Short mmCIF file of C-alpha atoms in Angstrom, two decimals:
data_model
loop_
_atom_site.label_atom_id
_atom_site.label_comp_id
_atom_site.label_asym_id
_atom_site.label_seq_id
_atom_site.Cartn_x
_atom_site.Cartn_y
_atom_site.Cartn_z
CA UNK A 1 -12.01 -22.95 132.28
CA UNK A 2 -9.79 -23.35 135.28
CA UNK A 3 -8.39 -20.24 136.87
CA UNK A 4 -5.38 -21.25 138.91
CA UNK A 5 -4.42 -20.19 142.40
CA UNK A 6 -1.18 -18.75 141.08
CA UNK A 7 -3.04 -16.46 138.67
CA UNK A 8 -5.35 -15.25 141.43
CA UNK A 9 -2.43 -14.67 143.80
CA UNK A 10 -0.55 -12.79 141.09
CA UNK A 11 -3.62 -10.59 140.55
CA UNK A 12 -3.77 -9.93 144.29
CA UNK A 13 -0.15 -8.79 143.94
CA UNK A 14 -1.30 -6.53 141.06
CA UNK A 15 0.85 -8.16 138.39
CA UNK A 16 -0.30 -6.80 134.99
CA UNK A 17 0.40 -10.01 133.06
CA UNK A 18 -1.77 -12.02 135.45
CA UNK A 19 -4.52 -9.43 135.25
CA UNK A 20 -4.47 -9.62 131.44
CA UNK A 21 -4.63 -13.42 131.61
CA UNK A 22 -7.54 -13.37 134.05
CA UNK A 23 -9.35 -10.77 131.94
CA UNK A 24 -8.90 -12.88 128.80
CA UNK A 25 -10.19 -15.99 130.56
CA UNK A 26 -13.26 -14.34 132.11
CA UNK A 27 -14.29 -11.98 129.30
CA UNK A 28 -16.26 -14.40 127.08
CA UNK A 29 -18.23 -15.84 130.01
CA UNK A 30 -18.98 -12.52 131.69
CA UNK A 31 -19.84 -10.87 128.39
CA UNK A 32 -22.41 -13.58 127.72
CA UNK A 33 -23.93 -13.00 131.16
CA UNK A 34 -24.46 -9.31 130.42
CA UNK A 35 -26.82 -10.30 127.60
CA UNK A 36 -28.97 -12.18 130.11
CA UNK A 37 -29.17 -9.44 132.69
CA UNK A 38 -29.12 -6.16 130.75
CA UNK A 39 -31.67 -4.86 128.29
CA UNK A 40 -29.67 -1.77 127.40
CA UNK A 41 -27.32 -2.78 124.59
CA UNK A 42 -25.21 0.37 124.80
CA UNK A 43 -24.63 -0.10 128.53
CA UNK A 44 -23.25 -3.64 128.39
CA UNK A 45 -19.64 -2.66 127.84
CA UNK A 46 -19.82 -0.05 130.63
CA UNK A 47 -21.25 -2.52 133.12
CA UNK A 48 -18.74 -5.17 132.06
CA UNK A 49 -15.89 -2.71 132.56
CA UNK A 50 -17.23 -1.65 135.97
CA UNK A 51 -17.50 -5.31 136.96
CA UNK A 52 -13.87 -6.00 136.04
CA UNK A 53 -12.78 -3.00 138.10
CA UNK A 54 -14.69 -4.42 141.07
CA UNK A 55 -13.22 -7.90 140.50
CA UNK A 56 -9.66 -6.61 140.42
CA UNK A 57 -10.08 -4.28 143.40
CA UNK A 58 -11.83 -6.88 145.56
CA UNK A 59 -9.95 -9.98 144.42
CA UNK A 60 -8.29 -10.28 147.82
CA UNK A 61 -11.78 -10.89 149.31
CA UNK A 62 -12.22 -14.10 147.30
CA UNK A 63 -12.23 -17.21 149.49
CA UNK A 64 -11.46 -20.46 147.70
CA UNK A 65 -13.38 -22.56 150.23
CA UNK A 66 -16.61 -20.65 149.43
CA UNK A 67 -16.73 -21.68 145.76
CA UNK A 68 -15.17 -21.37 142.33
CA UNK A 69 -13.56 -18.08 141.30
CA UNK A 70 -15.59 -18.00 138.10
CA UNK A 71 -18.81 -18.09 140.15
CA UNK A 72 -17.53 -15.37 142.47
CA UNK A 73 -16.71 -13.13 139.51
CA UNK A 74 -20.07 -13.89 137.89
CA UNK A 75 -21.88 -12.87 141.07
CA UNK A 76 -20.10 -9.52 141.02
CA UNK A 77 -21.18 -9.00 137.41
CA UNK A 78 -24.77 -10.04 138.13
CA UNK A 79 -25.00 -7.68 141.10
CA UNK A 80 -23.55 -4.86 139.01
CA UNK A 81 -26.12 -5.55 136.27
CA UNK A 82 -28.98 -5.60 138.77
CA UNK A 83 -27.77 -2.35 140.34
CA UNK A 84 -27.64 -0.77 136.89
CA UNK A 85 -31.16 -2.00 136.07
CA UNK A 86 -32.50 -0.60 139.36
CA UNK A 87 -30.77 2.71 138.83
CA UNK A 88 -31.89 3.21 135.24
CA UNK A 89 -35.24 1.43 135.16
CA UNK A 90 -38.08 3.36 133.60
CA UNK A 91 -41.24 3.25 135.63
CA UNK A 92 -44.43 2.94 133.61
#
């Protein structure tokens, strides 16, 4: 999967068609990651949705020279999952 600079720039400009395209490209990968990091089946879609909100609101913070966009988005999802696990963990 290659997410182009033009798609990212269009998302920075808040173009709905580019946001739909980016969502469609990232969804399968990020959805699979939620299965690795979350134990709560019912919460996966909520955390995934929250992650996409963060990705779209912070997309202008992405720096191409720091790494691939897919990795940047995955890190946002992972951090969101870890925050959720910390917040809702049950202490024994």
